[in-house]
Amino acid sequence: MVREIVTYPAEVLTKPTEKVDCVDREIERLVKDMFETMYHAEGVGLAANQIGVPLSVMVIDTSPKEDAPDLKLVLINPEIVSSEGRIKYKEGCLSFPGLSVEVERARKVRVKALNEHGEPVELELEDFPAIVFQHELDHLQGITFIDRLKGWRRRMALEKYRKLQREAQKV
Ligand code: NI
């Protein structure tokens, strides 16, 4: 089922999510809905709190991006084990329709999580998949991409977003 995507400044986007104790049928259904919602919105990553569910679950599918690997992931209770390098990328976010901002993140991350079957997995992501992962991990921790900006860059991004929202309301 395609769910409604929560947009900033909804409170659920600014609070850390809870860890999943048990990967059960309910989580299975949540993951299915998250993929459907993400594909419907033409996104490449989605965090559970973006559909209003405050649990540590993310889905990623980077295959629509031409120069990225065909990678489809479900990560539950994800954590970064180690990271290296830096990379800047102009990111978008389904919770900030129309806004894109350049964010600097680690270029390579080693990640620990549970998969959709509740099994522990460890994997290494680099470049675009690493960027998407870190963006979604931030969501799960109650951090949005504008929180990665400082000073006037952050103020300008917020101002631009408010303007986009006002324009969207007029239509
Ligand atoms: Ni986002």
PDB file of C-alpha atoms and ligand atoms in Angstrom:
ATOM      1  CA  MET A   1       0.000   0.000   0.000  1.00  0.00           C
ATOM      2  CA  VAL A   2       1.300   3.427  -0.935  1.00  0.00           C
ATOM      3  CA  ARG A   3       1.399   5.536   2.219  1.00  0.00           C
ATOM      4  CA  GLU A   4       1.461   9.269   2.611  1.00  0.00           C
ATOM      5  CA  ILE A   5       4.940  10.763   2.895  1.00  0.00           C
ATOM      6  CA  VAL A   6       5.380  13.085   5.841  1.00  0.00           C
ATOM      7  CA  THR A   7       6.942  16.415   4.969  1.00  0.00           C
ATOM      8  CA  TYR A   8       9.124  18.715   7.025  1.00  0.00           C
ATOM      9  CA  PRO A   9       8.622  20.184   9.677  1.00  0.00           C
ATOM     10  CA  ALA A  10       6.565  17.211  10.978  1.00  0.00           C
ATOM     11  CA  GLU A  11       7.681  16.209  14.463  1.00  0.00           C
ATOM     12  CA  VAL A  12       8.201  12.549  13.533  1.00  0.00           C
ATOM     13  CA  LEU A  13      11.062  13.653  11.257  1.00  0.00           C
ATOM     14  CA  THR A  14      12.899  15.440  14.059  1.00  0.00           C
ATOM     15  CA  LYS A  15      12.951  12.664  16.677  1.00  0.00           C
ATOM     16  CA  PRO A  16      15.165   9.554  16.772  1.00  0.00           C
ATOM     17  CA  THR A  17      13.319   6.352  15.871  1.00  0.00           C
ATOM     18  CA  GLU A  18      13.099   3.252  18.083  1.00  0.00           C
ATOM     19  CA  LYS A  19      14.988   0.046  17.414  1.00  0.00           C
ATOM     20  CA  VAL A  20      13.004  -2.931  16.122  1.00  0.00           C
ATOM     21  CA  ASP A  21      12.966  -5.828  18.664  1.00  0.00           C
ATOM     22  CA  CYS A  22      11.549  -8.459  16.421  1.00  0.00           C
ATOM     23  CA  VAL A  23      11.398  -8.665  12.634  1.00  0.00           C
ATOM     24  CA  ASP A  24       7.886 -10.035  12.359  1.00  0.00           C
ATOM     25  CA  ARG A  25       4.914  -9.909   9.983  1.00  0.00           C
ATOM     26  CA  GLU A  26       4.232  -6.310  10.911  1.00  0.00           C
ATOM     27  CA  ILE A  27       7.749  -5.276   9.890  1.00  0.00           C
ATOM     28  CA  GLU A  28       7.407  -7.322   6.710  1.00  0.00           C
ATOM     29  CA  ARG A  29       4.258  -5.370   5.845  1.00  0.00           C
ATOM     30  CA  LEU A  30       5.942  -2.064   6.740  1.00  0.00           C
ATOM     31  CA  VAL A  31       8.877  -2.847   4.430  1.00  0.00           C
ATOM     32  CA  LYS A  32       6.511  -3.743   1.584  1.00  0.00           C
ATOM     33  CA  ASP A  33       4.620  -0.463   2.018  1.00  0.00           C
ATOM     34  CA  MET A  34       7.879   1.475   2.211  1.00  0.00           C
ATOM     35  CA  PHE A  35       9.063   0.077  -1.133  1.00  0.00           C
ATOM     36  CA  GLU A  36       5.684   0.790  -2.762  1.00  0.00           C
ATOM     37  CA  THR A  37       5.666   4.320  -1.363  1.00  0.00           C
ATOM     38  CA  MET A  38       9.259   4.974  -2.411  1.00  0.00           C
ATOM     39  CA  TYR A  39       8.735   3.704  -5.975  1.00  0.00           C
ATOM     40  CA  HIS A  40       5.495   5.657  -6.271  1.00  0.00           C
ATOM     41  CA  ALA A  41       7.347   8.841  -5.287  1.00  0.00           C
ATOM     42  CA  GLU A  42      10.316   7.919  -7.522  1.00  0.00           C
ATOM     43  CA  GLY A  43      12.763   8.009  -4.641  1.00  0.00           C
ATOM     44  CA  VAL A  44      15.895   5.909  -4.122  1.00  0.00           C
ATOM     45  CA  GLY A  45      15.669   5.653  -0.336  1.00  0.00           C
ATOM     46  CA  LEU A  46      13.042   5.935   2.403  1.00  0.00           C
ATOM     47  CA  ALA A  47      13.125   5.892   6.193  1.00  0.00           C
ATOM     48  CA  ALA A  48      10.136   4.537   8.169  1.00  0.00           C
ATOM     49  CA  ASN A  49       9.530   7.826   9.975  1.00  0.00           C
ATOM     50  CA  GLN A  50       8.980   9.432   6.557  1.00  0.00           C
ATOM     51  CA  ILE A  51       5.687   7.531   6.471  1.00  0.00           C
ATOM     52  CA  GLY A  52       5.046   8.347  10.128  1.00  0.00           C
ATOM     53  CA  VAL A  53       6.330   5.085  11.655  1.00  0.00           C
ATOM     54  CA  PRO A  54       8.992   5.838  14.293  1.00  0.00           C
ATOM     55  CA  LEU A  55      11.000   2.619  13.848  1.00  0.00           C
ATOM     56  CA  SER A  56      14.579   2.090  12.717  1.00  0.00           C
ATOM     57  CA  VAL A  57      13.885   0.693   9.248  1.00  0.00           C
ATOM     58  CA  MET A  58      15.118   1.949   5.875  1.00  0.00           C
ATOM     59  CA  VAL A  59      14.761   0.796   2.297  1.00  0.00           C
ATOM     60  CA  ILE A  60      17.098   1.682  -0.554  1.00  0.00           C
ATOM     61  CA  ASP A  61      16.983   0.996  -4.278  1.00  0.00           C
ATOM     62  CA  THR A  62      19.612   2.814  -6.304  1.00  0.00           C
ATOM     63  CA  SER A  63      18.877   1.018  -9.588  1.00  0.00           C
ATOM     64  CA  PRO A  64      16.861   3.911 -11.143  1.00  0.00           C
ATOM     65  CA  LYS A  65      20.026   6.042 -11.129  1.00  0.00           C
ATOM     66  CA  GLU A  66      21.940   5.204 -14.283  1.00  0.00           C
ATOM     67  CA  ASP A  67      25.496   5.406 -12.998  1.00  0.00           C
ATOM     68  CA  ALA A  68      24.780   3.679  -9.680  1.00  0.00           C
ATOM     69  CA  PRO A  69      24.769  -0.073  -8.996  1.00  0.00           C
ATOM     70  CA  ASP A  70      21.485  -2.015  -9.045  1.00  0.00           C
ATOM     71  CA  LEU A  71      21.334  -2.251  -5.297  1.00  0.00           C
ATOM     72  CA  LYS A  72      18.194  -3.011  -3.330  1.00  0.00           C
ATOM     73  CA  LEU A  73      18.424  -3.107   0.454  1.00  0.00           C
ATOM     74  CA  VAL A  74      16.297  -3.394   3.569  1.00  0.00           C
ATOM     75  CA  LEU A  75      18.234  -2.308   6.645  1.00  0.00           C
ATOM     76  CA  ILE A  76      16.791  -2.626  10.142  1.00  0.00           C
ATOM     77  CA  ASN A  77      18.502  -1.021  13.171  1.00  0.00           C
ATOM     78  CA  PRO A  78      21.391   0.104  10.927  1.00  0.00           C
ATOM     79  CA  GLU A  79      24.647   1.483  12.321  1.00  0.00           C
ATOM     80  CA  ILE A  80      27.883   2.752  10.847  1.00  0.00           C
ATOM     81  CA  VAL A  81      30.863   0.628  11.906  1.00  0.00           C
ATOM     82  CA  SER A  82      33.501   2.739  10.168  1.00  0.00           C
ATOM     83  CA  SER A  83      33.746   5.363   7.470  1.00  0.00           C
ATOM     84  CA  GLU A  84      36.346   6.988   5.263  1.00  0.00           C
ATOM     85  CA  GLY A  85      36.810   9.743   2.724  1.00  0.00           C
ATOM     86  CA  ARG A  86      34.525  12.674   1.961  1.00  0.00           C
ATOM     87  CA  ILE A  87      32.136  13.301  -0.912  1.00  0.00           C
ATOM     88  CA  LYS A  88      29.837  16.193  -1.795  1.00  0.00           C
ATOM     89  CA  TYR A  89      26.559  15.580  -3.556  1.00  0.00           C
ATOM     90  CA  LYS A  90      23.433  17.577  -4.336  1.00  0.00           C
ATOM     91  CA  GLU A  91      20.740  15.632  -2.486  1.00  0.00           C
ATOM     92  CA  GLY A  92      16.978  15.662  -2.655  1.00  0.00           C
ATOM     93  CA  CYS A  93      14.557  14.396  -0.023  1.00  0.00           C
ATOM     94  CA  LEU A  94      10.968  13.136  -0.387  1.00  0.00           C
ATOM     95  CA  SER A  95      10.129  14.990   2.849  1.00  0.00           C
ATOM     96  CA  PHE A  96      11.282  18.304   1.298  1.00  0.00           C
ATOM     97  CA  PRO A  97       9.504  18.315  -2.082  1.00  0.00           C
ATOM     98  CA  GLY A  98      11.379  20.339  -4.673  1.00  0.00           C
ATOM     99  CA  LEU A  99      14.392  21.190  -2.524  1.00  0.00           C
ATOM    100  CA  SER A 100      17.919  20.038  -3.237  1.00  0.00           C
ATOM    101  CA  VAL A 101      20.995  20.918  -1.228  1.00  0.00           C
ATOM    102  CA  GLU A 102      24.645  20.013  -1.428  1.00  0.00           C
ATOM    103  CA  VAL A 103      25.744  17.916   1.538  1.00  0.00           C
ATOM    104  CA  GLU A 104      29.169  16.545   2.404  1.00  0.00           C
ATOM    105  CA  ARG A 105      29.287  12.991   3.761  1.00  0.00           C
ATOM    106  CA  ALA A 106      31.650  10.022   4.088  1.00  0.00           C
ATOM    107  CA  ARG A 107      32.487   8.468   0.709  1.00  0.00           C
ATOM    108  CA  LYS A 108      32.655   4.936   2.047  1.00  0.00           C
ATOM    109  CA  VAL A 109      30.855   3.379   5.009  1.00  0.00           C
ATOM    110  CA  ARG A 110      30.905  -0.023   6.634  1.00  0.00           C
ATOM    111  CA  VAL A 111      27.418  -0.801   7.876  1.00  0.00           C
ATOM    112  CA  LYS A 112      25.919  -3.245  10.352  1.00  0.00           C
ATOM    113  CA  ALA A 113      22.184  -3.994  10.383  1.00  0.00           C
ATOM    114  CA  LEU A 114      19.525  -6.667  10.284  1.00  0.00           C
ATOM    115  CA  ASN A 115      18.077  -7.660   6.932  1.00  0.00           C
ATOM    116  CA  GLU A 116      14.380  -8.248   6.145  1.00  0.00           C
ATOM    117  CA  HIS A 117      14.634 -11.756   7.619  1.00  0.00           C
ATOM    118  CA  GLY A 118      16.019 -10.428  10.905  1.00  0.00           C
ATOM    119  CA  GLU A 119      19.509 -11.785  10.151  1.00  0.00           C
ATOM    120  CA  PRO A 120      22.593  -9.706  10.985  1.00  0.00           C
ATOM    121  CA  VAL A 121      24.405  -8.367   7.932  1.00  0.00           C
ATOM    122  CA  GLU A 122      27.521  -6.296   7.449  1.00  0.00           C
ATOM    123  CA  LEU A 123      28.232  -4.535   4.184  1.00  0.00           C
ATOM    124  CA  GLU A 124      30.362  -1.870   2.606  1.00  0.00           C
ATOM    125  CA  LEU A 125      28.815   0.928   0.600  1.00  0.00           C
ATOM    126  CA  GLU A 126      30.568   3.593  -1.419  1.00  0.00           C
ATOM    127  CA  ASP A 127      29.732   6.665  -3.450  1.00  0.00           C
ATOM    128  CA  PHE A 128      26.017   7.044  -4.325  1.00  0.00           C
ATOM    129  CA  PRO A 129      24.729   4.099  -2.228  1.00  0.00           C
ATOM    130  CA  ALA A 130      26.823   5.367   0.725  1.00  0.00           C
ATOM    131  CA  ILE A 131      25.292   8.835   0.333  1.00  0.00           C
ATOM    132  CA  VAL A 132      21.740   7.454   0.233  1.00  0.00           C
ATOM    133  CA  PHE A 133      22.434   5.264   3.249  1.00  0.00           C
ATOM    134  CA  GLN A 134      23.788   8.156   5.321  1.00  0.00           C
ATOM    135  CA  HIS A 135      20.849  10.368   4.313  1.00  0.00           C
ATOM    136  CA  GLU A 136      18.370   7.677   5.474  1.00  0.00           C
ATOM    137  CA  LEU A 137      20.354   6.921   8.631  1.00  0.00           C
ATOM    138  CA  ASP A 138      20.128  10.610   9.491  1.00  0.00           C
ATOM    139  CA  HIS A 139      16.327  10.402   9.105  1.00  0.00           C
ATOM    140  CA  LEU A 140      16.230   7.472  11.528  1.00  0.00           C
ATOM    141  CA  GLN A 141      18.168   9.607  14.001  1.00  0.00           C
ATOM    142  CA  GLY A 142      15.788  12.551  13.628  1.00  0.00           C
ATOM    143  CA  ILE A 143      18.192  14.519  11.443  1.00  0.00           C
ATOM    144  CA  THR A 144      17.244  15.966   8.058  1.00  0.00           C
ATOM    145  CA  PHE A 145      19.629  17.068   5.317  1.00  0.00           C
ATOM    146  CA  ILE A 146      19.241  20.748   6.169  1.00  0.00           C
ATOM    147  CA  ASP A 147      20.618  19.945   9.640  1.00  0.00           C
ATOM    148  CA  ARG A 148      23.835  19.051   7.813  1.00  0.00           C
ATOM    149  CA  LEU A 149      24.135  22.668   6.669  1.00  0.00           C
ATOM    150  CA  LYS A 150      25.440  25.492   8.797  1.00  0.00           C
ATOM    151  CA  GLY A 151      24.755  29.202   9.163  1.00  0.00           C
ATOM    152  CA  TRP A 152      23.516  31.060   6.102  1.00  0.00           C
ATOM    153  CA  ARG A 153      23.465  27.911   3.947  1.00  0.00           C
ATOM    154  CA  ARG A 154      20.923  26.388   6.298  1.00  0.00           C
ATOM    155  CA  ARG A 155      18.879  29.587   6.514  1.00  0.00           C
ATOM    156  CA  MET A 156      18.813  29.926   2.734  1.00  0.00           C
ATOM    157  CA  ALA A 157      17.752  26.309   2.245  1.00  0.00           C
ATOM    158  CA  LEU A 158      14.922  26.729   4.765  1.00  0.00           C
ATOM    159  CA  GLU A 159      13.808  29.955   3.152  1.00  0.00           C
ATOM    160  CA  LYS A 160      13.777  28.319  -0.270  1.00  0.00           C
ATOM    161  CA  TYR A 161      11.805  25.366   1.102  1.00  0.00           C
ATOM    162  CA  ARG A 162       9.195  27.648   2.713  1.00  0.00           C
ATOM    163  CA  LYS A 163       8.832  29.472  -0.582  1.00  0.00           C
ATOM    164  CA  LEU A 164       8.343  26.167  -2.431  1.00  0.00           C
ATOM    165  CA  GLN A 165       5.696  25.173   0.107  1.00  0.00           C
ATOM    166  CA  ARG A 166       3.838  28.464  -0.288  1.00  0.00           C
ATOM    167  CA  GLU A 167       3.879  28.070  -4.071  1.00  0.00           C
ATOM    168  CA  ALA A 168       2.610  24.501  -3.800  1.00  0.00           C
ATOM    169  CA  GLN A 169      -0.300  25.653  -1.634  1.00  0.00           C
ATOM    170  CA  LYS A 170      -1.376  28.222  -4.205  1.00  0.00           C
ATOM    171  CA  VAL A 171      -1.923  25.589  -6.908  1.00  0.00           C
TER     172      VAL A 171
HETATM  173 NI    NI B   1      15.172  12.283   2.931  1.00  0.00          NI
END
